[in-house]
XYZ file of C-alpha atoms in Angstrom:
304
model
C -9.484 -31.762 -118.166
C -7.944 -31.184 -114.718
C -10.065 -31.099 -111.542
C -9.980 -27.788 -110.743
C -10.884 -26.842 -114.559
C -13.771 -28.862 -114.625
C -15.048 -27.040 -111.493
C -14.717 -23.768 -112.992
C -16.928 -24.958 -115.974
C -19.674 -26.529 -113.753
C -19.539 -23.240 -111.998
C -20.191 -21.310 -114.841
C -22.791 -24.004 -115.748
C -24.405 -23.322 -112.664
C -24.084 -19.603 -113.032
C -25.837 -19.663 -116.524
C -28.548 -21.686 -115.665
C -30.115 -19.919 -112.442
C -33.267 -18.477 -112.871
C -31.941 -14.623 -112.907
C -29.672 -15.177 -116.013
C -31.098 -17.702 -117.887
C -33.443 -15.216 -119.859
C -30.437 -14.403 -121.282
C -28.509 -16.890 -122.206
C -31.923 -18.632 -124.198
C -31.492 -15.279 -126.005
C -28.053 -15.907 -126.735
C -28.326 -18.773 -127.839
C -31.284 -17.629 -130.227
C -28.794 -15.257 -131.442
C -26.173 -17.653 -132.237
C -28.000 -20.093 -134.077
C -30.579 -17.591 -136.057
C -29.385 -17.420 -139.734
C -27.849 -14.589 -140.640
C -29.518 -12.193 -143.627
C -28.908 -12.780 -146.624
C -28.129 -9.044 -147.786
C -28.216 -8.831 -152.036
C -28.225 -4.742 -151.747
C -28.066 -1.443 -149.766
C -29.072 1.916 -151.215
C -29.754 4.292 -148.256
C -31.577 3.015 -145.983
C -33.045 0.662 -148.310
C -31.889 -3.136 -148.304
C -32.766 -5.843 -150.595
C -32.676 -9.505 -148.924
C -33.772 -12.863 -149.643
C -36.719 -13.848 -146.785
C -34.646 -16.811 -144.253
C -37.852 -17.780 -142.510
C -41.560 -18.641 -142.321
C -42.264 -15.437 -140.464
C -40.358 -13.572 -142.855
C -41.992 -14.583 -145.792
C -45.369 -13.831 -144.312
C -44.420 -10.277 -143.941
C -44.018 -10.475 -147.676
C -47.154 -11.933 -148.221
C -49.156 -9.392 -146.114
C -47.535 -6.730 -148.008
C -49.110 -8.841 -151.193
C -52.404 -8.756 -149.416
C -52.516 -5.485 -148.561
C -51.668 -4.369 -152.465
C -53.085 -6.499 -154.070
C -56.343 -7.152 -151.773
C -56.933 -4.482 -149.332
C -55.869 -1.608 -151.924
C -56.549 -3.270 -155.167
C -58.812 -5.079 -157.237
C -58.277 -8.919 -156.167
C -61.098 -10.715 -155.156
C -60.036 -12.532 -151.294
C -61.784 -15.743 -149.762
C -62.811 -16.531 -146.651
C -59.313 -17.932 -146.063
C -57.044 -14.553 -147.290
C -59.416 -12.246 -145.831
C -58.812 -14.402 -142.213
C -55.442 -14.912 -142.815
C -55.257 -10.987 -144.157
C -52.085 -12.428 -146.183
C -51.634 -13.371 -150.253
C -50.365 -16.847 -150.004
C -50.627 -20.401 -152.181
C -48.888 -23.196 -152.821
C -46.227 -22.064 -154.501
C -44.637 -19.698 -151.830
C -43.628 -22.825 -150.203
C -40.954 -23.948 -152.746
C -39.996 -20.137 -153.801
C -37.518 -17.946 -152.425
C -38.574 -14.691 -151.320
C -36.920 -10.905 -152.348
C -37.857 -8.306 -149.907
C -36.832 -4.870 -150.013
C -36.499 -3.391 -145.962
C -36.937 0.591 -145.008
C -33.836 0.511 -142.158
C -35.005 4.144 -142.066
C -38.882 3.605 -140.475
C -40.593 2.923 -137.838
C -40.370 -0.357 -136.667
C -43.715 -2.764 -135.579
C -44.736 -3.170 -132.003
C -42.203 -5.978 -132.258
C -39.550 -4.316 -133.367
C -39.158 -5.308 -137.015
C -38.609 -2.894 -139.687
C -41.425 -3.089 -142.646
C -40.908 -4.433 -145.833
C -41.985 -2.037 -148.473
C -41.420 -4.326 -151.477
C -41.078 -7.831 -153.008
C -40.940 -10.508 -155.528
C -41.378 -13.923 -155.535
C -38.808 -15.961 -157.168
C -38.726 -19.346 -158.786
C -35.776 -21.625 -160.296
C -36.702 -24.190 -162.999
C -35.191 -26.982 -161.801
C -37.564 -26.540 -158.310
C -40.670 -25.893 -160.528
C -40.079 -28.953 -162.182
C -39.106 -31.077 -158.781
C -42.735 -29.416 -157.688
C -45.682 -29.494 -160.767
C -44.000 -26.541 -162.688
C -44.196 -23.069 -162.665
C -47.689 -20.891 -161.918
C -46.945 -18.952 -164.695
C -47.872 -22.486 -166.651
C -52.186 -21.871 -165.376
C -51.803 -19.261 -168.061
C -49.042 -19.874 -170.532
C -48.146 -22.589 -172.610
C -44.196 -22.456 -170.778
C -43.691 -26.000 -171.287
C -42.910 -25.489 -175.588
C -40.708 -22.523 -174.548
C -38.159 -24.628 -172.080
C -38.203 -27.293 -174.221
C -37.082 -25.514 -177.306
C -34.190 -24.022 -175.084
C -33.211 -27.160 -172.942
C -29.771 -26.050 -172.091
C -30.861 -22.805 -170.628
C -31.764 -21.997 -166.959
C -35.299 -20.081 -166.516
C -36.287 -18.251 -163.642
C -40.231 -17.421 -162.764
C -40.493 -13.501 -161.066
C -43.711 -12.886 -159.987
C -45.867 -11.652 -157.522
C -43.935 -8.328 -157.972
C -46.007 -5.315 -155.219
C -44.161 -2.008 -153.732
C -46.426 -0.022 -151.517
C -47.421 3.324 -153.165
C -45.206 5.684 -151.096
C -42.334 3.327 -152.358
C -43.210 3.219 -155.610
C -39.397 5.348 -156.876
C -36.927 4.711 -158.963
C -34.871 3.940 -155.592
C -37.069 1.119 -154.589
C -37.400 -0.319 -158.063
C -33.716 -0.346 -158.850
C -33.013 -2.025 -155.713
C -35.350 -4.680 -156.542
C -33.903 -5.110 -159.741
C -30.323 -5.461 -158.606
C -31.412 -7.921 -155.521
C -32.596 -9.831 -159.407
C -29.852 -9.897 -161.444
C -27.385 -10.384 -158.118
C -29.759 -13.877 -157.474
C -29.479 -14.674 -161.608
C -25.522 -13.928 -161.276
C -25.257 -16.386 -158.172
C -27.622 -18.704 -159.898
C -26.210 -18.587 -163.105
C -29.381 -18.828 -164.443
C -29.751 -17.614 -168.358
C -33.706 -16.502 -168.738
C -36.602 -14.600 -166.675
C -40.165 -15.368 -167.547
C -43.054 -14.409 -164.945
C -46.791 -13.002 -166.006
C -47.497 -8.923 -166.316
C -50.745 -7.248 -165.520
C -53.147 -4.734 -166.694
C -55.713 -3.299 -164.452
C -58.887 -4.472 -165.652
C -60.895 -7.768 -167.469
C -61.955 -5.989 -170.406
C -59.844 -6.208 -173.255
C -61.847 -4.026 -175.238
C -60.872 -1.127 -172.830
C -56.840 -2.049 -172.983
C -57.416 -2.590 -177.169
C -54.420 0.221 -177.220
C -51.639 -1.211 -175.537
C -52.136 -4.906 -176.146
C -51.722 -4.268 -179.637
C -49.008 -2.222 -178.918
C -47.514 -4.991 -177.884
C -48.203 -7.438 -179.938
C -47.162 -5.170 -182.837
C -44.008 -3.550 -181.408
C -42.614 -5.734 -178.655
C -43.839 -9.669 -179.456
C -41.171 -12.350 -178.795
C -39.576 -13.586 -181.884
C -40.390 -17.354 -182.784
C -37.424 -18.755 -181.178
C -38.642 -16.967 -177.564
C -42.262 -17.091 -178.338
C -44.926 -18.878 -175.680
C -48.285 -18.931 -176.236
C -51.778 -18.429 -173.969
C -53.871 -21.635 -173.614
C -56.409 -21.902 -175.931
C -58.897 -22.176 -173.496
C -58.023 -18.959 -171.658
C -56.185 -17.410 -174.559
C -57.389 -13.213 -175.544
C -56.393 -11.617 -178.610
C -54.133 -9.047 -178.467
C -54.131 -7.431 -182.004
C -57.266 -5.327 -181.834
C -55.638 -2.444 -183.742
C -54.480 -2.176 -186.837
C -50.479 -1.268 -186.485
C -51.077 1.954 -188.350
C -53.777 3.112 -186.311
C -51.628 2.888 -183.240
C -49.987 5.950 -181.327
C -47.012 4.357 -179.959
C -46.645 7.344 -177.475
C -50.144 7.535 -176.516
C -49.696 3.455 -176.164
C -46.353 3.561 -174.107
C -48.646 6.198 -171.901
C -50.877 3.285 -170.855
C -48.212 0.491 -170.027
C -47.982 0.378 -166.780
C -44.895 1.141 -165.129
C -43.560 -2.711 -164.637
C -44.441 -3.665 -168.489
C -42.611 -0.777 -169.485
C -39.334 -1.351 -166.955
C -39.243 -5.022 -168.373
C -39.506 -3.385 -172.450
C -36.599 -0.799 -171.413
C -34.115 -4.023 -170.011
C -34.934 -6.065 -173.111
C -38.205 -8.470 -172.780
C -39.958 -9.607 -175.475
C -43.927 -10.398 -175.162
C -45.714 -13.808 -175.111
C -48.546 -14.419 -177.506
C -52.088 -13.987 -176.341
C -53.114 -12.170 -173.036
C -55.317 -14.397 -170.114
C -57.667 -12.571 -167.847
C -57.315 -13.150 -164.280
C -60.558 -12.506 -162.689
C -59.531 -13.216 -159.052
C -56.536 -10.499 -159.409
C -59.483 -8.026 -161.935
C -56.121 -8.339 -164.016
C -55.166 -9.159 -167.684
C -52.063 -10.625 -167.833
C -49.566 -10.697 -170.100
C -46.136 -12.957 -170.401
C -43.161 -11.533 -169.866
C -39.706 -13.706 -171.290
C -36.588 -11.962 -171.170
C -33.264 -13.819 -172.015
C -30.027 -12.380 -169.389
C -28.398 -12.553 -173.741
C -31.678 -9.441 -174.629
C -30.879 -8.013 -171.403
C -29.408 -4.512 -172.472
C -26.020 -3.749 -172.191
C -26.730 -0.317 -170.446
C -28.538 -2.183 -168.059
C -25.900 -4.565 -167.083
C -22.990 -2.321 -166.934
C -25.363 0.128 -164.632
C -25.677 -2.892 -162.199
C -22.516 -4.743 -162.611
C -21.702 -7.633 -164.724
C -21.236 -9.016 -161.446
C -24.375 -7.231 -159.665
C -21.439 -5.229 -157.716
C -23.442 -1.695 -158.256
C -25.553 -1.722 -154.859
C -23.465 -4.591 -153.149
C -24.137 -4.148 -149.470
């Protein structure tokens, strides 16, 4: 570097560093080394991103909180209700799907809300980790070994806030899904599904509905614990209403029934949620074929 170079770059050293400018130039620099989005979707204003940071994924988990907690039936500590956030263990080693609103009003700190979310979890970090949380409820460990060459993935912790609760929002969460399976190359989705509610007895209708209609076959099939394990055939098959049944699903049991899950055996009641849960396993090979041409073999449908 010549002389008179090397003067022009302390200058602008200089320059950067007085006490006027460098506000901005820590800013800058912020900028440059932040990590950029990772974007999985756009539909309107509506965007569908994996969560890059620790302040990121507690947005997602005060969204959980204020579903699941503030609006729902889960049962907080002293710890959530402090925190005002749904967190455990396990949001440390998963990734994060968020759904954003680009379209409202932002915080006092400018960030734009997120409206939806799932939690996401790859087998081979579950098993790096203690396993997956679906396992406090479901026997999981029978199913992966039965299918060692395949790739599972846990969803769970799946909340939309009730405004956002539209085929628009949903879809987008689904293709933010099957674009993270399709980059994972990952080949089956298990996670628990919830009822409202601890009494079987009241939900006798649609458990047996699925357990008579929509039960995995033996090849997919995972079973409750015994020690937390709740029947689910408390109806005869012919005394069911299938219509009257498929009328008390709610809406996420019946989305995963239209793509192409099957249903575990035995339901578990999860008193800190007020929820009776049931398991969800759906092979990408059950995954209907209208389903995956809508979104893209290659999740291009909603590709931002």
């Amino acid at each position: 570097m010549q002389n008179g170079e090397l003067a022009r770059s302390t200058q602008r050293l200089i320059r950067l560093l007085r006490p006027e400018t460098i506000g901005a130039t820590a800013q800058a620099a912020i900028t440059w080394f932040k990590p950029l989005p990772v974007t999985l979707g756009r539909l309107g204003a509506l965007e569908v991103r994996l969560a890059q940071e620790k302040r990121e994924v507690r947005r997602a988990q005060k969204l959980r909180y204020r579903v699941f907690y503030r609006d729902g039936t889960a049962i907080a500590d002293a710890a959530t209700l402090l925190a005002r956030r749904d967190k455990d263990a396990f949001d440390r080693i998963c990734d994060h799907l968020m759904v954003i609103d680009h379209a409202a009003k932002p915080s006092m700190s400018g960030r734009l809300p997120v409206v939806g979310t799932y939690r996401l979890l790859r087998q081979e970090v579950a098993e790096r980790n203690g396993g997956f949380y679906t396992e406090n409820e479901f026997d999981i460990s029978s199913l992966t070994d039965r299918h060692a060459g395949l790739r599972f993935l846990e969803l769970g912790r799946s909340c939309v806030l009730p405004r956002y609760r539209t085929k628009r929002t949903v879809e987008l969460l689904w293709h933010g899904i099957w674009s993270y399976v399709r980059q994972h190359r990952l080949d089956v989705m298990i996670g628990c599904a919830s009822f409202e509610g601890t009494d079987p007895d009241r939900l006798a209708l649609p458990l047996s509905f699925l357990h008579h209609y929509a039960q995995a076959p033996a090849a997919w099939r995972a079973s409750a614990h015994p020690s937390r394990r709740i029947e689910m055939n408390r109806m005869a098959k012919e005394a069911i209403n299938p219509k009257a049944a498929l009328h008390e699903l709610p809406p996420l049991i019946k989305g995963y029934l239209r793509l192409g899950a099957f249903i575990g055996d035995g339901a578990v009641i999860d008193h800190q949620f007020g929820t009776t849960d049931v398991l969800i396993v759906m092979p990408v090979s059950a995954i209907s074929a209208r389903y995956i041409e809508h979104f893209g073999a290659d999740a291009s449908r909603h590709a931002a």
